[in-house]
Amino acid sequence: MGTWVLLLPLLFAAEAQAQGTVCSVEKTFLTVEENTNPGEPLLDIYVPEGQQVTLGPSSTPFAFRIQGNQLFLNVTPDYEANTMLEALLECRSGVSAVTQLRVFVSVLDVNDNPPRFPYETKLWEVPEDTRVNTTVVSETELEAQDQDQDDVLFYTLQEVTLGASSFFSLVGANRPALRLDQSLDLERWPNMTFRLLARDTQETGEPSHTATATLVLEVQPVDLRPPWFLPCSYSDGLVCIHAQYRGAVPTGHRLPGPLILHPGPVYAVDGDRGINQPIKYSIISGNEDSTFSISADSGNLTMTKSIPNAKTFLLVVKGEQADNAQYSVTQVTVEARNASGSVPHFTQSLYRGTVGLGSGVGTVIKDAADPSQPLRIRAQDPEFPDLNSAITYQITNNSAFRMDGEAVLTAASLEHAGVFYAEVKAENTVSSGTATTVVEIQVSEQEPSPTGTSETARTEGRPDGGQAGDRRFSEAEMAALGGVLSALLLLALIALTVLVYKHYGHRLACGFGRALKSQPQGFDNQAFLNDSDNANWVPAPSPSPSHALPAPQEPEPPEPAPPSPETPRGLPEAPAKGADGGSPAAVRSILTKERRPEGGYKAVWFGEDIGAEADVVVLNTPASEVGGAGDSGSEGSGDEAADAQDALGTDSIHF
């Protein structure tokens, strides 16, 4: 024990001497993350004096460099390219290698690469009859690739087609296999589109990289459904419940054409529209005595012979796909009954047509509601629609027109304009039933033409192509035109107002001034009161053979008001009344309802002593200029001059 204690100082001294003569490093194994900046030194190298350190040939090429006595990375490390780097350090004294050191650098992986799908859009075809819970697309076909080897990818399926997520889902968050969750329906969902999202971390984790791809799934038709007779109603996606057919035929007659059935002709389609196989038809039962036949291609049902007696046929018709994979049946009920007495029926009680004046024989009468179409007179047999083709038409009461089938033609040249009526008789040649209707035909000077036809005809020969004859205005142009016309109308109204005021302004002011004066009961003349007892309207008596105009008996008038001291100039005096004052020969006047342009009313004077020189007296001076002239005068008095003055500003005519 004592010997070892004596040797320890010697060992430490030897080690110190050895360290001083060879190269050394603190660590020979290092770790760095990929993408590390190569500018930082990895470690320091101890090099004894007189020696030099270099990289040996077994070092990772181009990965390191020695700068001074420090080891550096020469490139940015990439885990995906190289996970382990090796540096061989050689210390030399002259040309002799004194020491060799190996330094290992492990590159750590970093999440620096996004995942990538090997496709952008991928299409898969899925049969319609695929069972639920079947994996329709495998995981290896859908998964994305990530160069970061330690990454775990998380997948999310997002629907693009609304409602598609109810049909498909992913098996798991880390397993992108596609699974069917619901039965497919080609009619409603022929194809569905999804977006597949891949993420290299969970959504709640650190920032991650993502990738997306588009998945399109097309549903392929499979022969699942039998033929469907139309019309039909859906009960579910596989079954369509169709209505049965029915019809009626007359006894004793063989109808030449296909039977008219309700709710429509016999017609079926492949229930799988994606396959759409042609349908073949046949009668499998109920066709007694082979009375009916059916077209294998169209399904039209026809009669092979007449039916002598009333009876009902229950025909079972089969519709089968051309590939014989599926079929279905329906029932057609045909009732044979007596057609005698079946009366046709017109859809209108009055038809209206139009034709141009001067039209020749054989001109087609046009429909007044749509002149581009010929007028059609049509009757139908409500009991036997198949007999509609047996209905004939004729005009019974007008030789200018005739029937050609359902069309109305002219039978003579039309030389007179006007409205003409014709009775049309429809007769069913099978049932002998008849019906009548009326046609109103307007013969006009110019034959109506459909909208735009006449304009086109007028412009066909124009050298400019007819553009001037078929001018159309836009809404903006019409609005501008309306604004200009409105402005012109406003200017015209302003000019008219100025002219009226210039020529009649003083009269309007005078009239307004008189209107402001107090008038009895709000009227401007007692002669126009509504009360007949107070109206000063005396009818003129009929002239006598002696041309005298006697006035009716009047009560004694009150004393007239004394004349004013001075008669205003320009006021004509009333004709002098008779000497007896109240005699029939006295001068009388009445007010008429005819207004003067300047205001007031015209008056008519009657009297025997009125001379020819006083036939017309015009009182032009307004009442306001005559002192007291419009303030006095008694009704029914003999002082007609006062009455004339009471009529403010009137024209007085004397006979």
XYZ file of C-alpha atoms in Angstrom:
655
model
C 0.000 0.000 0.000
C 2.766 2.355 0.813
C 4.492 1.551 -2.468
C 1.401 2.632 -4.536
C 1.259 5.836 -2.614
C 4.813 6.525 -3.614
C 4.119 5.651 -7.293
C 1.001 7.890 -7.799
C 2.952 11.112 -8.218
C 5.098 9.424 -10.808
C 2.026 8.214 -12.768
C 0.460 11.670 -12.792
C 3.701 13.141 -13.983
C 3.936 10.596 -16.817
C 0.352 11.297 -17.901
C 0.973 14.991 -17.888
C 4.038 14.437 -19.997
C 2.038 12.253 -22.430
C -0.692 14.832 -22.771
C 1.771 17.398 -23.636
C 3.192 15.386 -26.538
C -0.039 14.110 -28.357
C -3.244 15.653 -29.833
C -6.473 15.375 -27.872
C -10.186 16.442 -27.866
C -12.720 16.684 -25.091
C -15.403 14.540 -26.884
C -15.252 12.034 -29.647
C -19.086 11.644 -30.041
C -21.311 14.613 -30.779
C -24.997 15.168 -31.749
C -26.360 17.968 -33.901
C -29.824 18.665 -35.348
C -30.219 18.712 -39.074
C -30.235 22.155 -40.634
C -27.723 23.369 -37.985
C -25.757 26.467 -39.010
C -22.248 25.256 -40.035
C -20.636 28.490 -38.906
C -20.374 27.383 -35.262
C -17.353 25.205 -34.161
C -18.091 21.646 -33.081
C -15.094 21.274 -30.700
C -11.557 22.463 -29.893
C -8.497 20.314 -30.711
C -5.429 20.333 -28.465
C -2.340 20.233 -30.717
C 1.153 20.028 -29.114
C 3.748 22.472 -30.146
C 5.525 21.489 -33.323
C 2.602 19.394 -34.644
C -0.157 20.027 -37.166
C -3.671 18.540 -37.299
C -5.397 17.565 -40.575
C -8.428 15.555 -41.725
C -7.663 11.990 -42.589
C -8.843 10.318 -45.797
C -11.559 8.272 -44.059
C -13.470 11.378 -42.983
C -16.979 11.905 -44.440
C -16.342 13.743 -47.698
C -16.914 17.472 -47.617
C -18.602 17.250 -44.201
C -15.854 18.924 -42.058
C -13.186 21.491 -42.125
C -10.419 22.462 -39.660
C -9.899 26.100 -39.055
C -7.015 26.805 -36.683
C -7.353 24.252 -33.920
C -11.175 23.974 -34.209
C -13.394 21.467 -36.017
C -16.306 22.888 -38.050
C -19.146 21.455 -40.137
C -18.536 22.239 -43.768
C -22.139 21.637 -44.909
C -25.584 21.944 -43.400
C -26.433 18.532 -41.997
C -29.457 16.739 -43.454
C -30.861 13.774 -41.654
C -32.543 12.442 -44.763
C -29.141 12.501 -46.606
C -26.778 11.219 -43.879
C -27.519 10.363 -40.292
C -23.891 9.884 -39.096
C -20.803 11.949 -39.925
C -17.174 10.890 -39.172
C -14.075 13.085 -38.841
C -10.549 11.511 -38.701
C -8.080 13.876 -37.038
C -4.392 13.256 -37.735
C -1.662 15.075 -35.807
C 1.685 15.116 -37.600
C 5.147 16.113 -36.744
C 6.730 16.767 -40.042
C 5.706 13.911 -42.308
C 5.163 11.416 -39.518
C 1.729 10.859 -38.019
C 1.966 11.124 -34.264
C -1.678 10.760 -33.250
C -5.035 9.813 -34.917
C -8.407 10.702 -33.357
C -11.909 9.705 -34.633
C -14.826 12.078 -33.935
C -18.411 10.926 -34.689
C -21.283 13.387 -35.265
C -24.856 12.023 -35.104
C -27.460 14.078 -37.075
C -30.816 14.330 -35.313
C -34.035 14.341 -37.347
C -36.134 17.539 -37.432
C -39.704 17.933 -38.833
C -38.745 20.017 -41.819
C -40.508 18.197 -44.685
C -44.224 18.326 -45.502
C -46.091 15.161 -46.386
C -46.826 14.576 -50.061
C -49.510 12.578 -51.837
C -48.370 10.682 -54.906
C -51.437 12.093 -56.737
C -53.395 15.328 -56.846
C -56.765 13.949 -57.963
C -57.728 10.334 -58.075
C -60.869 8.665 -59.432
C -62.383 5.452 -58.155
C -65.404 3.602 -59.503
C -67.662 2.065 -56.873
C -70.446 -0.374 -57.862
C -73.875 0.700 -56.695
C -74.512 -2.628 -54.956
C -71.380 -2.419 -52.763
C -72.160 -3.666 -49.277
C -72.054 -1.364 -46.286
C -68.795 -1.461 -44.198
C -66.795 -2.520 -47.240
C -63.385 -0.885 -47.688
C -63.711 0.545 -51.164
C -60.190 2.103 -51.316
C -57.218 0.590 -49.487
C -54.845 2.440 -47.193
C -51.818 1.990 -49.454
C -53.679 3.633 -52.342
C -54.498 6.747 -50.349
C -51.620 7.305 -47.890
C -49.189 10.206 -48.224
C -45.377 10.054 -47.946
C -43.229 12.049 -45.509
C -39.412 12.220 -45.771
C -39.237 12.884 -42.068
C -38.987 9.231 -41.116
C -40.133 9.577 -37.559
C -43.267 11.568 -38.409
C -46.712 10.082 -37.871
C -49.366 11.356 -40.301
C -52.925 12.211 -39.323
C -55.683 12.134 -41.989
C -58.990 13.995 -42.296
C -61.712 13.403 -44.913
C -63.602 16.561 -45.910
C -66.708 16.444 -48.126
C -66.910 18.632 -51.224
C -70.220 17.218 -52.440
C -72.821 18.242 -49.902
C -74.013 15.219 -47.914
C -71.311 12.872 -49.237
C -69.794 12.365 -45.777
C -72.819 10.253 -44.810
C -71.723 7.611 -47.352
C -67.952 7.320 -46.797
C -65.479 7.679 -43.919
C -61.871 6.831 -43.050
C -61.076 3.670 -41.130
C -58.925 5.638 -38.668
C -57.116 8.928 -38.114
C -53.783 7.311 -39.039
C -55.305 4.867 -41.523
C -56.619 6.559 -44.659
C -58.537 3.531 -45.975
C -61.999 4.556 -47.301
C -65.035 2.671 -45.986
C -68.686 2.659 -47.179
C -71.112 3.588 -44.404
C -74.435 3.732 -46.301
C -76.007 2.047 -49.325
C -75.317 3.902 -52.557
C -78.037 5.452 -54.715
C -77.057 6.093 -58.314
C -80.175 8.170 -59.045
C -79.529 10.708 -56.294
C -75.746 10.458 -55.867
C -74.088 9.502 -59.168
C -70.713 10.814 -57.977
C -69.183 12.295 -54.835
C -66.060 14.382 -54.293
C -63.911 14.556 -51.138
C -60.772 16.387 -50.044
C -58.220 14.264 -48.141
C -55.996 16.199 -45.715
C -52.719 14.821 -44.301
C -50.948 16.484 -41.332
C -47.607 15.471 -39.814
C -48.613 16.459 -36.268
C -51.840 16.503 -34.333
C -53.892 19.648 -34.715
C -53.344 20.661 -31.107
C -49.603 20.196 -31.300
C -46.758 22.267 -32.616
C -46.836 23.914 -36.053
C -47.081 21.251 -38.695
C -46.985 20.620 -42.399
C -50.008 19.541 -44.417
C -50.886 18.151 -47.825
C -54.214 17.733 -49.635
C -55.544 15.552 -52.457
C -58.911 15.257 -54.192
C -60.863 12.005 -54.268
C -63.696 11.461 -56.768
C -65.929 8.435 -56.402
C -68.230 7.522 -59.275
C -71.119 5.182 -58.565
C -71.312 2.528 -61.255
C -74.769 1.269 -62.263
C -75.717 -2.268 -61.448
C -78.829 -4.022 -62.743
C -80.860 -3.799 -59.544
C -84.267 -2.508 -60.670
C -86.881 -3.942 -63.012
C -88.520 -1.870 -65.749
C -90.911 0.825 -64.507
C -94.178 1.528 -66.306
C -94.789 5.269 -66.432
C -96.178 7.281 -64.799
C -95.191 5.861 -61.446
C -94.456 7.032 -57.916
C -91.362 6.139 -55.906
C -91.796 4.168 -52.735
C -88.024 3.885 -52.195
C -84.868 3.906 -54.259
C -85.519 0.468 -55.768
C -89.282 0.230 -56.321
C -91.559 2.510 -58.355
C -95.305 1.860 -58.031
C -96.962 2.466 -61.385
C -100.574 3.259 -62.177
C -102.684 0.847 -64.209
C -103.882 1.795 -67.690
C -107.505 1.994 -68.812
C -109.366 2.857 -71.988
C -112.660 2.483 -73.845
C -113.534 1.373 -77.367
C -116.881 1.398 -79.213
C -118.612 -1.846 -79.964
C -119.062 -2.816 -83.563
C -116.136 -0.715 -84.771
C -112.441 -1.466 -85.232
C -110.313 1.559 -84.448
C -107.472 1.873 -86.955
C -104.943 3.660 -84.750
C -103.339 3.037 -81.351
C -105.760 3.154 -78.443
C -105.826 6.273 -76.275
C -105.361 5.150 -72.674
C -105.366 6.879 -69.316
C -103.225 8.120 -67.657
C -101.105 7.682 -70.803
C -99.828 5.191 -73.359
C -98.202 1.943 -72.305
C -94.578 2.897 -71.767
C -91.803 1.550 -69.528
C -88.183 2.463 -68.844
C -85.283 0.581 -67.280
C -85.324 1.251 -63.538
C -81.540 1.451 -63.669
C -81.149 4.589 -65.738
C -77.393 4.192 -65.837
C -77.877 0.949 -67.755
C -81.041 2.015 -69.630
C -81.744 -1.244 -71.398
C -84.419 -1.110 -74.171
C -87.809 -2.530 -73.173
C -89.771 -5.135 -75.115
C -93.562 -5.396 -74.675
C -95.932 -8.341 -74.894
C -99.448 -9.347 -73.779
C -99.207 -12.407 -71.544
C -102.882 -12.831 -70.566
C -106.410 -11.457 -70.926
C -106.343 -11.041 -74.705
C -109.481 -12.998 -75.531
C -109.856 -14.063 -79.134
C -106.643 -12.118 -79.898
C -108.710 -8.919 -80.088
C -105.713 -6.687 -79.348
C -102.071 -6.578 -80.346
C -99.179 -4.653 -78.872
C -96.061 -3.296 -80.561
C -93.009 -4.977 -79.064
C -90.912 -1.836 -79.470
C -93.312 1.061 -78.789
C -95.968 -0.549 -76.565
C -98.810 0.872 -78.701
C -101.979 -1.148 -78.212
C -104.214 -1.603 -81.272
C -107.375 -3.519 -82.192
C -107.189 -6.489 -84.569
C -110.955 -6.792 -84.922
C -114.211 -5.176 -83.821
C -115.978 -6.182 -80.624
C -119.623 -7.079 -81.218
C -120.896 -6.840 -77.659
C -120.123 -4.770 -74.595
C -117.495 -6.392 -72.380
C -114.337 -5.600 -70.407
C -110.841 -6.881 -71.209
C -108.187 -7.188 -68.486
C -104.897 -7.345 -70.343
C -101.679 -8.212 -68.516
C -98.789 -6.529 -70.321
C -95.158 -7.517 -69.722
C -92.227 -5.144 -70.098
C -88.865 -6.911 -70.253
C -85.328 -5.634 -70.693
C -83.711 -6.457 -73.994
C -80.984 -8.426 -72.174
C -83.709 -10.448 -70.379
C -82.192 -9.564 -67.017
C -85.262 -7.889 -65.483
C -88.969 -7.548 -66.257
C -92.229 -6.274 -64.742
C -95.936 -6.442 -65.591
C -98.899 -4.071 -65.547
C -102.629 -4.300 -66.252
C -104.518 -2.593 -69.056
C -108.315 -2.416 -68.698
C -110.170 -1.925 -71.977
C -113.930 -1.450 -71.805
C -115.984 -2.074 -74.959
C -119.355 -0.309 -74.871
C -122.025 1.085 -77.164
C -120.960 4.398 -78.653
C -124.346 5.497 -80.033
C -125.397 8.850 -78.656
C -121.885 9.904 -77.684
C -121.761 13.628 -78.390
C -118.558 15.523 -79.188
C -117.697 18.558 -77.129
C -116.089 21.844 -78.211
C -113.544 23.330 -75.835
C -114.813 26.871 -76.656
C -118.295 28.234 -77.293
C -116.888 31.041 -79.467
C -113.794 30.987 -81.665
C -112.303 34.192 -83.023
C -110.378 34.472 -86.273
C -109.076 37.179 -88.560
C -108.310 37.531 -92.269
C -107.307 40.339 -94.606
C -109.733 42.162 -96.870
C -109.569 40.965 -100.457
C -108.316 37.491 -99.546
C -108.959 34.974 -102.277
C -110.508 31.540 -102.170
C -108.686 29.045 -99.981
C -107.073 31.580 -97.621
C -106.528 30.187 -94.135
C -108.252 32.091 -91.327
C -105.736 33.057 -88.647
C -106.241 32.883 -84.903
C -107.167 36.353 -83.631
C -105.262 35.750 -80.393
C -102.130 34.675 -82.297
C -102.200 35.781 -85.948
C -99.076 33.762 -86.673
C -101.068 30.548 -86.182
C -104.060 29.252 -88.130
C -107.395 29.091 -86.340
C -108.128 25.532 -85.211
C -111.668 24.346 -84.470
C -111.417 21.172 -82.442
C -114.017 18.977 -80.753
C -113.424 15.904 -78.607
C -115.449 12.884 -77.619
C -115.340 12.776 -73.816
C -116.309 9.102 -73.637
C -114.260 7.719 -76.519
C -111.089 9.733 -77.102
C -110.173 7.272 -79.855
C -113.134 8.555 -81.861
C -111.766 12.092 -82.068
C -110.243 11.213 -85.399
C -113.704 10.238 -86.631
C -115.131 13.739 -86.048
C -115.836 15.799 -89.170
C -116.515 19.545 -89.392
C -118.616 21.729 -91.666
C -119.927 25.322 -91.755
C -123.731 25.332 -92.015
C -124.809 28.959 -92.437
C -122.167 30.967 -94.281
C -121.128 30.205 -97.846
C -118.113 32.534 -97.675
C -116.178 30.075 -95.513
C -115.615 26.340 -95.379
C -113.860 23.783 -93.156
C -110.771 21.824 -94.127
C -110.314 19.379 -91.287
C -109.922 21.571 -88.212
C -108.888 24.659 -90.240
C -111.211 27.404 -91.534
C -110.695 28.566 -95.134
C -112.324 31.201 -97.309
C -114.789 29.806 -99.886
C -115.165 33.112 -101.744
C -113.214 36.297 -102.296
C -113.737 38.703 -99.399
C -114.682 42.100 -100.821
C -116.178 43.746 -97.731
C -114.659 44.487 -94.351
C -116.547 43.686 -91.198
C -117.296 40.952 -88.692
C -118.830 37.712 -89.955
C -120.232 34.820 -87.973
C -120.369 31.176 -89.007
C -121.777 28.109 -87.299
C -119.488 25.077 -87.244
C -121.029 21.651 -86.866
C -118.976 18.714 -85.574
C -120.276 15.199 -86.230
C -118.891 11.936 -84.927
C -119.202 9.558 -87.885
C -119.117 6.538 -85.585
C -121.574 7.552 -82.867
C -123.536 10.051 -85.047
C -123.361 12.563 -82.217
C -123.206 16.239 -83.191
C -122.287 19.540 -81.604
C -122.097 23.141 -82.820
C -120.052 26.214 -82.061
C -119.732 29.748 -83.458
C -116.775 31.332 -85.246
C -116.368 35.110 -85.303
C -114.228 36.208 -88.280
C -112.888 39.756 -88.487
C -112.251 40.855 -92.085
C -109.926 43.846 -91.841
C -108.413 46.104 -94.462
C -104.902 44.976 -93.612
C -104.265 41.369 -92.851
C -102.751 40.994 -89.353
C -99.284 39.599 -89.193
C -97.315 38.138 -86.310
C -95.214 40.499 -84.279
C -92.211 41.630 -86.250
C -93.343 40.078 -89.569
C -94.707 43.275 -91.098
C -91.688 45.249 -90.037
C -89.411 42.657 -91.594
C -91.403 42.697 -94.828
C -91.229 46.486 -95.011
C -87.472 46.547 -94.556
C -86.392 43.618 -96.707
C -85.899 45.802 -99.799
C -84.131 48.638 -98.060
C -80.517 49.200 -99.103
C -79.574 49.840 -95.486
C -80.756 46.428 -94.419
C -83.928 47.730 -92.810
C -82.274 49.107 -89.735
C -84.146 52.382 -89.935
C -87.491 50.566 -90.084
C -86.856 48.458 -87.055
C -85.469 50.969 -84.646
C -85.413 49.939 -80.989
C -84.668 52.245 -78.108
C -82.932 51.302 -74.913
C -84.189 52.235 -71.462
C -81.537 54.938 -71.153
C -82.582 56.504 -74.464
C -86.253 56.442 -73.481
C -85.431 58.022 -70.107
C -83.445 60.800 -71.825
C -86.309 61.422 -74.260
C -88.774 61.593 -71.387
C -86.611 64.135 -69.587
C -86.383 66.358 -72.683
C -90.144 66.223 -73.244
C -90.796 67.025 -69.573
C -88.505 70.062 -69.774
C -90.243 71.284 -72.946
C -93.660 70.820 -71.323
C -92.552 72.813 -68.274
C -91.263 75.660 -70.469
C -94.546 75.680 -72.417
C -96.566 75.906 -69.181
C -94.408 78.787 -67.948
C -94.834 80.655 -71.267
C -98.614 80.092 -71.196
C -98.824 81.395 -67.631
C -96.907 84.562 -68.609
C -99.197 85.191 -71.588
C -102.362 84.711 -69.549
C -101.125 87.039 -66.844
C -100.056 89.665 -69.422
C -103.425 89.793 -71.206
C -105.886 88.966 -68.423
C -104.043 89.862 -65.257
C -106.015 93.086 -64.562
C -109.306 91.311 -65.082
C -108.325 88.492 -62.795
C -107.303 91.052 -60.185
C -110.677 92.830 -60.634
C -112.547 89.574 -60.296
C -110.592 88.696 -57.197
C -111.358 92.140 -55.774
C -115.069 91.670 -56.243
C -114.921 88.197 -54.836
C -113.575 89.649 -51.621
C -116.727 91.750 -51.147
C -119.543 90.400 -49.011
C -122.015 88.463 -51.153
C -125.341 87.106 -49.981
C -125.011 83.446 -48.974
C -121.676 83.266 -50.805
C -123.190 83.699 -54.335
C -122.122 86.433 -56.736
C -125.622 86.917 -58.234
C -129.052 86.256 -56.801
C -130.227 84.928 -60.128
C -128.203 81.714 -59.592
C -129.311 80.804 -56.103
C -130.315 77.184 -55.716
C -133.498 78.262 -54.023
C -136.016 78.838 -56.808
C -138.084 81.155 -54.623
C -135.244 83.619 -54.313
C -133.805 83.372 -57.815
C -134.247 86.460 -60.008
C -134.943 84.423 -63.135
C -138.005 85.594 -65.092
C -138.723 83.496 -68.170
C -139.332 85.412 -71.365
C -142.945 85.169 -72.675
C -143.611 83.805 -76.139
C -143.790 86.548 -78.796
C -147.287 87.596 -79.894
C -148.333 88.062 -83.549
C -147.912 91.795 -83.084
C -144.328 91.168 -81.919
C -145.193 92.606 -78.508
C -143.539 90.982 -75.561
C -145.938 91.355 -72.633
C -144.426 90.887 -69.242
C -146.188 88.800 -66.606
C -148.173 90.545 -63.890
C -145.900 91.887 -61.267
C -146.672 93.295 -57.841
C -146.291 97.015 -57.421
C -142.617 97.770 -57.235
C -141.240 99.806 -54.393
C -140.098 103.308 -54.965
C -136.807 103.350 -56.857
C -133.778 104.718 -55.160
C -133.014 108.319 -56.060
C -130.472 108.677 -58.831
C -126.989 109.593 -57.940
C -126.079 113.280 -58.306
C -123.840 112.547 -61.278
C -124.005 109.781 -63.826
C -120.570 108.318 -64.386
C -119.194 108.763 -67.859
C -119.189 105.797 -70.122
C -122.117 104.024 -68.376
C -124.965 103.553 -70.889
C -128.421 104.165 -69.602
C -130.995 101.430 -69.570
C -133.906 101.787 -72.057
C -136.727 103.920 -70.775
C -139.593 101.970 -69.374
C -143.204 102.558 -70.209
C -145.116 105.455 -68.824
C -147.331 103.291 -66.748
C -144.345 101.880 -64.927
C -145.896 98.524 -64.048
C -147.826 97.883 -67.324
C -147.058 94.906 -69.612
C -145.416 97.316 -71.963
C -142.846 98.219 -69.358
C -139.236 97.421 -70.037
C -138.059 94.234 -68.326
C -134.846 92.284 -68.197
C -133.617 88.871 -67.167
C -130.114 87.558 -66.507
C -128.852 84.688 -68.620
C -126.424 81.997 -67.589
C -123.989 82.954 -70.314
C -120.866 84.514 -68.876
C -118.981 87.440 -70.343
C -115.268 86.819 -71.039
C -114.411 89.784 -68.824
C -116.577 88.516 -65.934
C -120.253 88.749 -65.005
C -123.308 87.553 -66.949
C -125.279 88.681 -69.972
C -128.767 90.220 -69.539
C -131.726 90.296 -71.959
C -134.086 93.323 -72.047
C -137.694 93.221 -73.144
C -140.029 96.163 -73.927
C -142.333 97.596 -76.577
C -140.832 101.081 -76.625
C -137.237 100.025 -77.152
C -136.029 101.499 -80.346
C -133.760 99.941 -82.923
C -131.024 102.196 -81.770
C -131.025 100.479 -78.353
C -130.909 96.900 -79.546
C -127.640 96.184 -77.747
C -126.345 97.977 -74.701
C -122.994 96.878 -73.290
C -122.119 97.705 -69.722
C -118.381 97.407 -69.620
C -117.723 99.465 -66.524
C -117.120 97.231 -63.502
C -119.588 97.610 -60.698
C -116.917 98.884 -58.418
C -116.640 102.013 -60.628
C -120.330 102.825 -60.446
C -121.290 104.404 -57.179
C -124.014 102.385 -55.541
C -124.996 100.685 -58.796
C -124.542 97.183 -57.420
C -125.884 97.898 -53.948
C -129.571 98.519 -54.663
C -132.403 97.127 -56.721
C -135.412 95.083 -55.711
C -136.430 91.746 -57.118
C -139.449 91.858 -59.416
C -139.558 95.677 -59.545
C -140.077 97.747 -62.674
C -136.788 99.562 -62.304
C -134.854 97.294 -64.682
C -132.028 99.795 -65.027
C -131.270 99.253 -61.390
C -131.456 95.508 -61.992
C -129.019 95.862 -64.844
C -126.656 97.796 -62.650
C -127.082 95.149 -59.981
C -125.696 92.608 -62.442
C -122.067 93.510 -62.034
C -120.427 94.235 -65.355
C -122.912 92.381 -67.603
C -123.657 92.547 -71.325
C -127.280 93.547 -71.890
C -129.064 92.503 -75.094
C -132.443 94.113 -75.923
C -135.173 92.861 -78.238
